[in-house]
PDB file of C-alpha atoms and ligand atoms in Angstrom:
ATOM      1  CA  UNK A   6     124.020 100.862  77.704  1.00  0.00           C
ATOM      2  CA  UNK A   7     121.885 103.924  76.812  1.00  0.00           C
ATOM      3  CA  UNK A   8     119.606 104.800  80.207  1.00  0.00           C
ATOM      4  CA  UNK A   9     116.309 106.263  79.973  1.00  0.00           C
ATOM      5  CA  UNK A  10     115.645 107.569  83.606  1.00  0.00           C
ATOM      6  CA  UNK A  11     112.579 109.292  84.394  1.00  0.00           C
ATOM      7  CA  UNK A  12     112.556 111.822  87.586  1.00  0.00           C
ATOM      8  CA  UNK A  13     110.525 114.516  89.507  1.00  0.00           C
ATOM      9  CA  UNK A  14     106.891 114.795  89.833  1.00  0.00           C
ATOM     10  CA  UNK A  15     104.879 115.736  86.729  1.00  0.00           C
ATOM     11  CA  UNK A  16     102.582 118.815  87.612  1.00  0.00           C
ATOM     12  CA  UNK A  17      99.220 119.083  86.088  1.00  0.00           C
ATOM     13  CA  UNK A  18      97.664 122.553  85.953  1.00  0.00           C
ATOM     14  CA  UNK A  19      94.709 124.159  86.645  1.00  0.00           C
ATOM     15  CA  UNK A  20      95.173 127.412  85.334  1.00  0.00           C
ATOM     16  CA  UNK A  21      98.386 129.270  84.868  1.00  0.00           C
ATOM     17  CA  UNK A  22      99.504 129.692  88.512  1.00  0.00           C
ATOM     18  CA  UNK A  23      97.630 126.774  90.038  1.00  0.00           C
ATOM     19  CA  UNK A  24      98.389 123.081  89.400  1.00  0.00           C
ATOM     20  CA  UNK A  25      98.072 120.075  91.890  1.00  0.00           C
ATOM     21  CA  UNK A  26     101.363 117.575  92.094  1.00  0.00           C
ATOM     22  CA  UNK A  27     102.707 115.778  94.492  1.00  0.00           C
ATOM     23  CA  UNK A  28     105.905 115.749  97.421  1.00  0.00           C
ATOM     24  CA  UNK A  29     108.389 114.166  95.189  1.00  0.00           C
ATOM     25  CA  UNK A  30     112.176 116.195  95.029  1.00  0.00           C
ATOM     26  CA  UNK A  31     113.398 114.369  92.161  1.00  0.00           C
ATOM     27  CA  UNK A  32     116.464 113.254  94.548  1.00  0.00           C
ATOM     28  CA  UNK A  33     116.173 109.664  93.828  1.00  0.00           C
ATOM     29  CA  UNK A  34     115.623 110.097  90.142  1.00  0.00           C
ATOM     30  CA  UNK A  35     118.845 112.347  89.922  1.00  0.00           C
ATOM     31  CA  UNK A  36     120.876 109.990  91.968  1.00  0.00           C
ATOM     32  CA  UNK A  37     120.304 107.241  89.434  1.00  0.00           C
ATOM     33  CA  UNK A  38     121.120 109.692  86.360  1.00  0.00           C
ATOM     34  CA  UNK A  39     124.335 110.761  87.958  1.00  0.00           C
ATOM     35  CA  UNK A  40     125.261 106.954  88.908  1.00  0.00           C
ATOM     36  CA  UNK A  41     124.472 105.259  85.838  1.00  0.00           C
ATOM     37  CA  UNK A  42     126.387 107.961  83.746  1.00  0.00           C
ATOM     38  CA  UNK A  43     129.665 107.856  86.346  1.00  0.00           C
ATOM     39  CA  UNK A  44     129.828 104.096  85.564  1.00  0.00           C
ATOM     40  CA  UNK A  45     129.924 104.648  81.750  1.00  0.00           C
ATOM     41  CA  UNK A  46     126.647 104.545  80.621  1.00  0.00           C
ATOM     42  CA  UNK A  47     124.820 106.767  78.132  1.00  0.00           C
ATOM     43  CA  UNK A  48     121.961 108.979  80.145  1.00  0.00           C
ATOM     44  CA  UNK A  49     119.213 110.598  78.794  1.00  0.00           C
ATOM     45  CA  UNK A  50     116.530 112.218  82.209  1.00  0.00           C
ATOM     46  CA  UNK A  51     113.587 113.529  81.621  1.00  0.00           C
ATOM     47  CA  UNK A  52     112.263 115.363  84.903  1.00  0.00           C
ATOM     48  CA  UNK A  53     109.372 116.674  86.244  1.00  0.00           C
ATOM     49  CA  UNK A  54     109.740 120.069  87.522  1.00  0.00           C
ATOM     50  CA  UNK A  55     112.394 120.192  90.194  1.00  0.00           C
ATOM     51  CA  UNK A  56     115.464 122.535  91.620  1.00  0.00           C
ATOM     52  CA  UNK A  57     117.841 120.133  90.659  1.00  0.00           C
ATOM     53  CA  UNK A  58     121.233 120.442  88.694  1.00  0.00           C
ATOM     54  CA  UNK A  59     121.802 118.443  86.012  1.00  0.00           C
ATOM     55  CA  UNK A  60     124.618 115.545  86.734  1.00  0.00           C
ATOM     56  CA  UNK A  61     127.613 115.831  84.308  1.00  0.00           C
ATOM     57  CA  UNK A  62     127.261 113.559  80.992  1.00  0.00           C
ATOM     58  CA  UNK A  63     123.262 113.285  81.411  1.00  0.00           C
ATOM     59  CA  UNK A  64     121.054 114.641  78.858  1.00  0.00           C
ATOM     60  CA  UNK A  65     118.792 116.197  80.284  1.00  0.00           C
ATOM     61  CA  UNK A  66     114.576 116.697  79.347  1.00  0.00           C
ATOM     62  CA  UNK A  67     112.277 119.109  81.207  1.00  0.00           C
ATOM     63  CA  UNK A  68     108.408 118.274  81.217  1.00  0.00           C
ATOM     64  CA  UNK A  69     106.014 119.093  83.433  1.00  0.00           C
ATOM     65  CA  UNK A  70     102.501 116.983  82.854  1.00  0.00           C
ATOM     66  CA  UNK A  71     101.898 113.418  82.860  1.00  0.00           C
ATOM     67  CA  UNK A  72     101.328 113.661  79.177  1.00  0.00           C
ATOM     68  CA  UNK A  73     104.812 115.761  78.125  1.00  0.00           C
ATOM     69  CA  UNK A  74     106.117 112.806  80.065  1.00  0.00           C
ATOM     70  CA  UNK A  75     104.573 110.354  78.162  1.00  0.00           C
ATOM     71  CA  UNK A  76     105.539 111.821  75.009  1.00  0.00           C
ATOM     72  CA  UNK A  77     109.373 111.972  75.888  1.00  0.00           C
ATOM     73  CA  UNK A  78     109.646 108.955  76.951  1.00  0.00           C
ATOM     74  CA  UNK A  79     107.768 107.521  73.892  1.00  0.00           C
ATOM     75  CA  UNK A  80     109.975 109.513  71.947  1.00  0.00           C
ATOM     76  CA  UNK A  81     113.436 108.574  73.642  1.00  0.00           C
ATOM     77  CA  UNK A  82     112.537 104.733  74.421  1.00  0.00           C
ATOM     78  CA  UNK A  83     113.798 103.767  71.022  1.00  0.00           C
ATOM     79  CA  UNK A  84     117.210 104.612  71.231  1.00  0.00           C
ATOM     80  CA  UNK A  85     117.821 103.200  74.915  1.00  0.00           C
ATOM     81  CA  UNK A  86     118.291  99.724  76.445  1.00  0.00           C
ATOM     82  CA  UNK A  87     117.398 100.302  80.015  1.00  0.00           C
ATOM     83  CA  UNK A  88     114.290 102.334  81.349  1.00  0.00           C
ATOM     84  CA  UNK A  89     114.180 103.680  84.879  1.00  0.00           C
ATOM     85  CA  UNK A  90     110.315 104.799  85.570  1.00  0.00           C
ATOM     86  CA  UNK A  91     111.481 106.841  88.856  1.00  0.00           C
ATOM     87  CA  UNK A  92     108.973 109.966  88.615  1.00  0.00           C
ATOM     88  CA  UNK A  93     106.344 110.471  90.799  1.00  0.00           C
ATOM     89  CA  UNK A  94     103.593 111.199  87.680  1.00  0.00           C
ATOM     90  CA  UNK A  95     100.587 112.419  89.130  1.00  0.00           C
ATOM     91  CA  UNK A  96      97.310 109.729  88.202  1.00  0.00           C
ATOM     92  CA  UNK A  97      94.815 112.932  87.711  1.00  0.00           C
ATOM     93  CA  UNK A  98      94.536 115.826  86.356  1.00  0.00           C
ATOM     94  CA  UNK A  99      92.047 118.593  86.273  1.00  0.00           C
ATOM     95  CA  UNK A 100      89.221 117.746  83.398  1.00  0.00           C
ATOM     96  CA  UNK A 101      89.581 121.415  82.515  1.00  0.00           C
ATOM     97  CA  UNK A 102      92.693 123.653  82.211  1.00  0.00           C
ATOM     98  CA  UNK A 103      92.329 127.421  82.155  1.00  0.00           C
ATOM     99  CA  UNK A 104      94.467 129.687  80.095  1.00  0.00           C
ATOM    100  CA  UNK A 105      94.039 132.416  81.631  1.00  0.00           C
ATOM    101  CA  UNK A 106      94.109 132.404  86.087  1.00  0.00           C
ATOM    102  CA  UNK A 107      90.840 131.679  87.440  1.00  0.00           C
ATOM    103  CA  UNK A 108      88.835 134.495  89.258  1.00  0.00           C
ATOM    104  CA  UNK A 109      88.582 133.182  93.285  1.00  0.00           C
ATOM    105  CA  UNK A 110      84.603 133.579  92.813  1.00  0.00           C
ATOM    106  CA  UNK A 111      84.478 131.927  89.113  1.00  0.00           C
ATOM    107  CA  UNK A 112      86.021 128.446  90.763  1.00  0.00           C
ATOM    108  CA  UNK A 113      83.839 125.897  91.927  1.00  0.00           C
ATOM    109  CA  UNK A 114      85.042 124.295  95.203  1.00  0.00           C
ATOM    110  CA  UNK A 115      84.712 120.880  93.213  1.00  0.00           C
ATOM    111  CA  UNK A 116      87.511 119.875  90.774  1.00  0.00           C
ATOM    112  CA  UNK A 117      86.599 117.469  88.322  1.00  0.00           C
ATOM    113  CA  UNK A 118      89.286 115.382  87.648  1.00  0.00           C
ATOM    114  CA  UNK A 119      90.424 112.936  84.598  1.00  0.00           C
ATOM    115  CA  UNK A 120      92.889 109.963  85.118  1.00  0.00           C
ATOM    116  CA  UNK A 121      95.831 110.385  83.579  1.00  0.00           C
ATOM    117  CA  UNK A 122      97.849 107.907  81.337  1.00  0.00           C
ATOM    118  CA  UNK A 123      99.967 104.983  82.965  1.00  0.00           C
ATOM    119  CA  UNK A 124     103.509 105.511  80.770  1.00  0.00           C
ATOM    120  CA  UNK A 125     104.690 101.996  81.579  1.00  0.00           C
ATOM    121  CA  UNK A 126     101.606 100.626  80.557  1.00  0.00           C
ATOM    122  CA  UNK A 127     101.537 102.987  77.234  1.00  0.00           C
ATOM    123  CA  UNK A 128     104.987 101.626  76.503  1.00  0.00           C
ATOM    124  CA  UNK A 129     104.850  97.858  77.792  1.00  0.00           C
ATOM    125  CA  UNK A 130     104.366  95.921  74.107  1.00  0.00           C
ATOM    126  CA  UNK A 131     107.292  98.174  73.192  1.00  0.00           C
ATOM    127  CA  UNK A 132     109.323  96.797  75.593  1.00  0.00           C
ATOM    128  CA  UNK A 133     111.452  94.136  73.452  1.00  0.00           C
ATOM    129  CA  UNK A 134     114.779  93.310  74.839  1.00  0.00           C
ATOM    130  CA  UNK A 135     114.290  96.563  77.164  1.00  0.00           C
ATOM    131  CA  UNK A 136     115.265  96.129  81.045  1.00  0.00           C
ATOM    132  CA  UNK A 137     112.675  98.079  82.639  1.00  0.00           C
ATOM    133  CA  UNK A 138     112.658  99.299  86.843  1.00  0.00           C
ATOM    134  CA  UNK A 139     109.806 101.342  87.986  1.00  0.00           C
ATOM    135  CA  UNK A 140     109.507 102.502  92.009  1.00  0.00           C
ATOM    136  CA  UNK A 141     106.520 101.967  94.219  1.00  0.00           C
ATOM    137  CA  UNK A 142     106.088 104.700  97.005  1.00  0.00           C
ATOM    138  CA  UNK A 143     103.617 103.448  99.756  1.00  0.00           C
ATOM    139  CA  UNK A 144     102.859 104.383 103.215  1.00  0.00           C
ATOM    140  CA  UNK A 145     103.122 100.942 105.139  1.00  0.00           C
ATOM    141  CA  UNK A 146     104.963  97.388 103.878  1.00  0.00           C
ATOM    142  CA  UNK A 147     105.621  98.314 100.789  1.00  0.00           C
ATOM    143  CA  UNK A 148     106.151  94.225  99.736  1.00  0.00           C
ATOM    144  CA  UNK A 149     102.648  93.063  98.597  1.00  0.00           C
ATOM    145  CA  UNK A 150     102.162  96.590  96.595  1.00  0.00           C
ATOM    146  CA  UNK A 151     104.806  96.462  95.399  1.00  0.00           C
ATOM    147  CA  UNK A 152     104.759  93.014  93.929  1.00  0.00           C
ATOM    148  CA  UNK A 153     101.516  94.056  91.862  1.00  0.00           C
ATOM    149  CA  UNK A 154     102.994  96.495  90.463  1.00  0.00           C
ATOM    150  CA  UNK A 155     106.116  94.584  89.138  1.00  0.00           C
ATOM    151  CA  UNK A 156     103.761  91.959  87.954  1.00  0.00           C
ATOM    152  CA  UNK A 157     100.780  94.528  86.455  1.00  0.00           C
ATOM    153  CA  UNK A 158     103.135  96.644  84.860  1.00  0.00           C
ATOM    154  CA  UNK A 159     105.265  94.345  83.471  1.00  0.00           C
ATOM    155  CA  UNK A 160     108.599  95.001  85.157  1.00  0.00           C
ATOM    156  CA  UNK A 161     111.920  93.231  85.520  1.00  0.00           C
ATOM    157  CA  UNK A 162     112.811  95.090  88.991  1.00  0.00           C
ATOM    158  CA  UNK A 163     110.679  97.266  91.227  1.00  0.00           C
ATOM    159  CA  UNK A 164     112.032  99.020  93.863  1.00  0.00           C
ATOM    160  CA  UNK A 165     109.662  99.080  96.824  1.00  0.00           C
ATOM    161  CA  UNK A 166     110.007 102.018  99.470  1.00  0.00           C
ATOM    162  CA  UNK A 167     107.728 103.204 102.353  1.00  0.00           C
ATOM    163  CA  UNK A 168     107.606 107.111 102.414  1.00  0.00           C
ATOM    164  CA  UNK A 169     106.136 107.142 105.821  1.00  0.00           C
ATOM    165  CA  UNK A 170     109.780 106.612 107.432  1.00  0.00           C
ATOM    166  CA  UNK A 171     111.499 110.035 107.773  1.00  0.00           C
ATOM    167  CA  UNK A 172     114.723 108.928 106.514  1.00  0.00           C
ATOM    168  CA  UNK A 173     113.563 107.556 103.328  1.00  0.00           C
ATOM    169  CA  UNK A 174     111.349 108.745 100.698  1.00  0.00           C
ATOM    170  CA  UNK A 175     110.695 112.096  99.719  1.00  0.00           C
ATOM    171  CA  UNK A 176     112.999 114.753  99.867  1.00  0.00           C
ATOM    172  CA  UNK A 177     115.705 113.268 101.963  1.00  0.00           C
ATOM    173  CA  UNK A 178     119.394 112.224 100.648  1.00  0.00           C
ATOM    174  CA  UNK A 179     118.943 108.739 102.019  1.00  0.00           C
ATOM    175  CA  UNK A 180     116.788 105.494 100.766  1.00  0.00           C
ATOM    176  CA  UNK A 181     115.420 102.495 102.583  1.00  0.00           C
ATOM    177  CA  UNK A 182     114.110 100.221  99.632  1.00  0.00           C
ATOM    178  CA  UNK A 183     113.591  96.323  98.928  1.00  0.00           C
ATOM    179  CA  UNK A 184     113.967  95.307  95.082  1.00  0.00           C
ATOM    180  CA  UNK A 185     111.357  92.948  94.075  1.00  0.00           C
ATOM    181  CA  UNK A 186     112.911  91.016  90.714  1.00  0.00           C
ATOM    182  CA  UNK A 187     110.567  89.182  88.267  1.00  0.00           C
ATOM    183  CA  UNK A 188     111.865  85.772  88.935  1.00  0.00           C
ATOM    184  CA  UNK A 189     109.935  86.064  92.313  1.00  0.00           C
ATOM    185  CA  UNK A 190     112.944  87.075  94.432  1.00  0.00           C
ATOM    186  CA  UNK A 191     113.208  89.847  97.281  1.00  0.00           C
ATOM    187  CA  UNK A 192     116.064  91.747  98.939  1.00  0.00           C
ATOM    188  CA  UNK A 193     115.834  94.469 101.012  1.00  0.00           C
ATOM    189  CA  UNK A 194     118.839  96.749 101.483  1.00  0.00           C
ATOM    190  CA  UNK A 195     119.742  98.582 104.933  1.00  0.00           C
ATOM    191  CA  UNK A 196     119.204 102.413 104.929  1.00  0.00           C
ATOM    192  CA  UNK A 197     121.608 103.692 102.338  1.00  0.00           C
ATOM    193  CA  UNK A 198     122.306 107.173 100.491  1.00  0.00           C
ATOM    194  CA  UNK A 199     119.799 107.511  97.494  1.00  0.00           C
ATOM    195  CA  UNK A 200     123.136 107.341  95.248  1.00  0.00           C
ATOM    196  CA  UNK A 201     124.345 103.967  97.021  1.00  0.00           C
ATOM    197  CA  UNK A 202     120.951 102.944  96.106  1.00  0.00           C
ATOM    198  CA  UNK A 203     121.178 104.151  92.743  1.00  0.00           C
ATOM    199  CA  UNK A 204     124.384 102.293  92.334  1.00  0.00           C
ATOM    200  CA  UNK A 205     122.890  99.030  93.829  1.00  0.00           C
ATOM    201  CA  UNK A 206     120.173  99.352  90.851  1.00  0.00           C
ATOM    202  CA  UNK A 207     122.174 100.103  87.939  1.00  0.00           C
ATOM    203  CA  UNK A 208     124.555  97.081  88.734  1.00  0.00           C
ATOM    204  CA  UNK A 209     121.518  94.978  89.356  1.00  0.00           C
ATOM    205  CA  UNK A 210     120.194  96.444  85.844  1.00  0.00           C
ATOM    206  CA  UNK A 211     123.789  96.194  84.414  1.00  0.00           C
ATOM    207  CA  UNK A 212     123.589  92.100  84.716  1.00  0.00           C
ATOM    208  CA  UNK A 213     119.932  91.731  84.026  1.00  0.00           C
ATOM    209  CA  UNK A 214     121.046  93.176  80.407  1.00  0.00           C
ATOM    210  CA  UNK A 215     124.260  90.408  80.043  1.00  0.00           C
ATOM    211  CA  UNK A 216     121.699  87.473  80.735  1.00  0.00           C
ATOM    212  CA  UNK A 217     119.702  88.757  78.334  1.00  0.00           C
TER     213      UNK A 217
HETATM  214  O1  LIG B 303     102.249 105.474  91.084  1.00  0.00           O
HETATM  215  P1  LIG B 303     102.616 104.023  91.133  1.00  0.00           P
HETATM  216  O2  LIG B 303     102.951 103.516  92.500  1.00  0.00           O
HETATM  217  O3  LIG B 303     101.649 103.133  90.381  1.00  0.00           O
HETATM  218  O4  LIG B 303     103.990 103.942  90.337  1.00  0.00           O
HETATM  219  C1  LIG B 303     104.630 102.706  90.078  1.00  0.00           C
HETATM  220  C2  LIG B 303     105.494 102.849  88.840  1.00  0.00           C
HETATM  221  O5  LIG B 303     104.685 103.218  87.716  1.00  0.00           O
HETATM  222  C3  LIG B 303     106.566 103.927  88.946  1.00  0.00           C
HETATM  223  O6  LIG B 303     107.722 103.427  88.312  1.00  0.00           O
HETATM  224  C4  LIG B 303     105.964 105.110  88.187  1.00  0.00           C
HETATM  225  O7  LIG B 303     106.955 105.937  87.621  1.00  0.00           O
HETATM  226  C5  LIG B 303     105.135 104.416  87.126  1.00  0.00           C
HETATM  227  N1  LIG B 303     103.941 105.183  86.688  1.00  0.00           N
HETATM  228  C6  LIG B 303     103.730 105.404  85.347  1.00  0.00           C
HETATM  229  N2  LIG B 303     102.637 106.143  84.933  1.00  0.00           N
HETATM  230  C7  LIG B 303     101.755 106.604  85.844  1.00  0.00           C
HETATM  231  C8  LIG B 303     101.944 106.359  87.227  1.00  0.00           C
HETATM  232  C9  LIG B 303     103.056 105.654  87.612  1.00  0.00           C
HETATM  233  O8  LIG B 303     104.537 104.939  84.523  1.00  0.00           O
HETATM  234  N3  LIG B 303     100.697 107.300  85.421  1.00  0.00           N
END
């Protein structure tokens, strides 16, 4: 299968040295890159800015807004059979964007902000034979959340995990996650590595695709 696997935060600028973003490594996204591509699969990542090296046989796509991510993944979708939505995209970003750095006394202490697109929801009627995972980071059980989401965005697998536990989440090498499938079933795996995560997902992906 050809992946599409989406990673990193997405920053969204103010001016040239200021942007607002969000706690997310890229780790997890990475992990599933360098897992789906060790079990045979074509790769292609496109990641949010992040200080991570690129797994061997992954192609790899640097954006850095919501809307570069958007476009890549618009412009990639066609050509793959599996989408991972594992980036942290930021839902605002500044109404106004600066060229040139803002003077200290020239800001105003408010920042106007403007929502920013939902991809999966940009992409959804283009979904056709597609598998498609997204990942729901909440703080608390992730389970009810996390079952909107699968259902709103119109997902075949969403993998559930509550960032509030130090050993899972952000920036950490290991995972604590329940996948939430759309036939209405649950299963929530013990505290793994993010890449024995990532390999739990791909297989789980893997089948989805031979039933289909
Ligand atoms: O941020 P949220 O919890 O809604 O993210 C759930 C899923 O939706 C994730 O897979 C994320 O990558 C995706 N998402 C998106 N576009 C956004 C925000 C989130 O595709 N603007």
């Amino acid at each position: 299968m050809h992946f599409l696997i989406t990673a990193g935060p997405t920053r969204e600028h103010i001016d040239p040295v200021r942007f607002i973003s969000n706690r997310s490594t890229g780790k997890m996204g990475f992990a599933m890159a360098q897992v789906a591509a060790a079990r045979g699969h074509a790769v292609t990542l496109v990641a949010g800015p992040v200080a991570l090296a690129t797994p061997a046989g992954v192609t790899r796509v640097d954006v850095v807004s919501a809307r570069d991510m958007l476009a890549a993944v618009e412009a990639h979708l066609p050509a793959c059979e599996a989408l991972v939505m594992c980036a942290a995209v930021a839902d605002w970003r500044p109404a106004q964007v600066s060229a040139v750095k803002l003077k200290k006394r020239s800001m105003s202490p408010v920042l106007e902000l403007e929502a920013n697109p939902d991809i999966l929801a940009a992409i959804r009627d283009r979904k056709g034979g597609r598998i498609f995972a997204g990942f729901a980071a909440e703080t608390g059980d992730p389970r009810a959340e996390g079952r909107r989401k699968l259902v709103e965005k119109g997902l075949d697998l969403l993998v559930a995990n509550d960032v509030s536990q130090p050993d899972a989440g952000f920036a950490v090498d290991t995972n604590r996650v329940i996948l939430l499938t759309g036939d209405g079933r649950e299963q929530s795996l013990p505290l793994l590595s993010k890449l024995q995560v990532a390999e739990q997902i791909v297989a789980w992906m893997e089948q989805a695709a031979r039933r289909t």
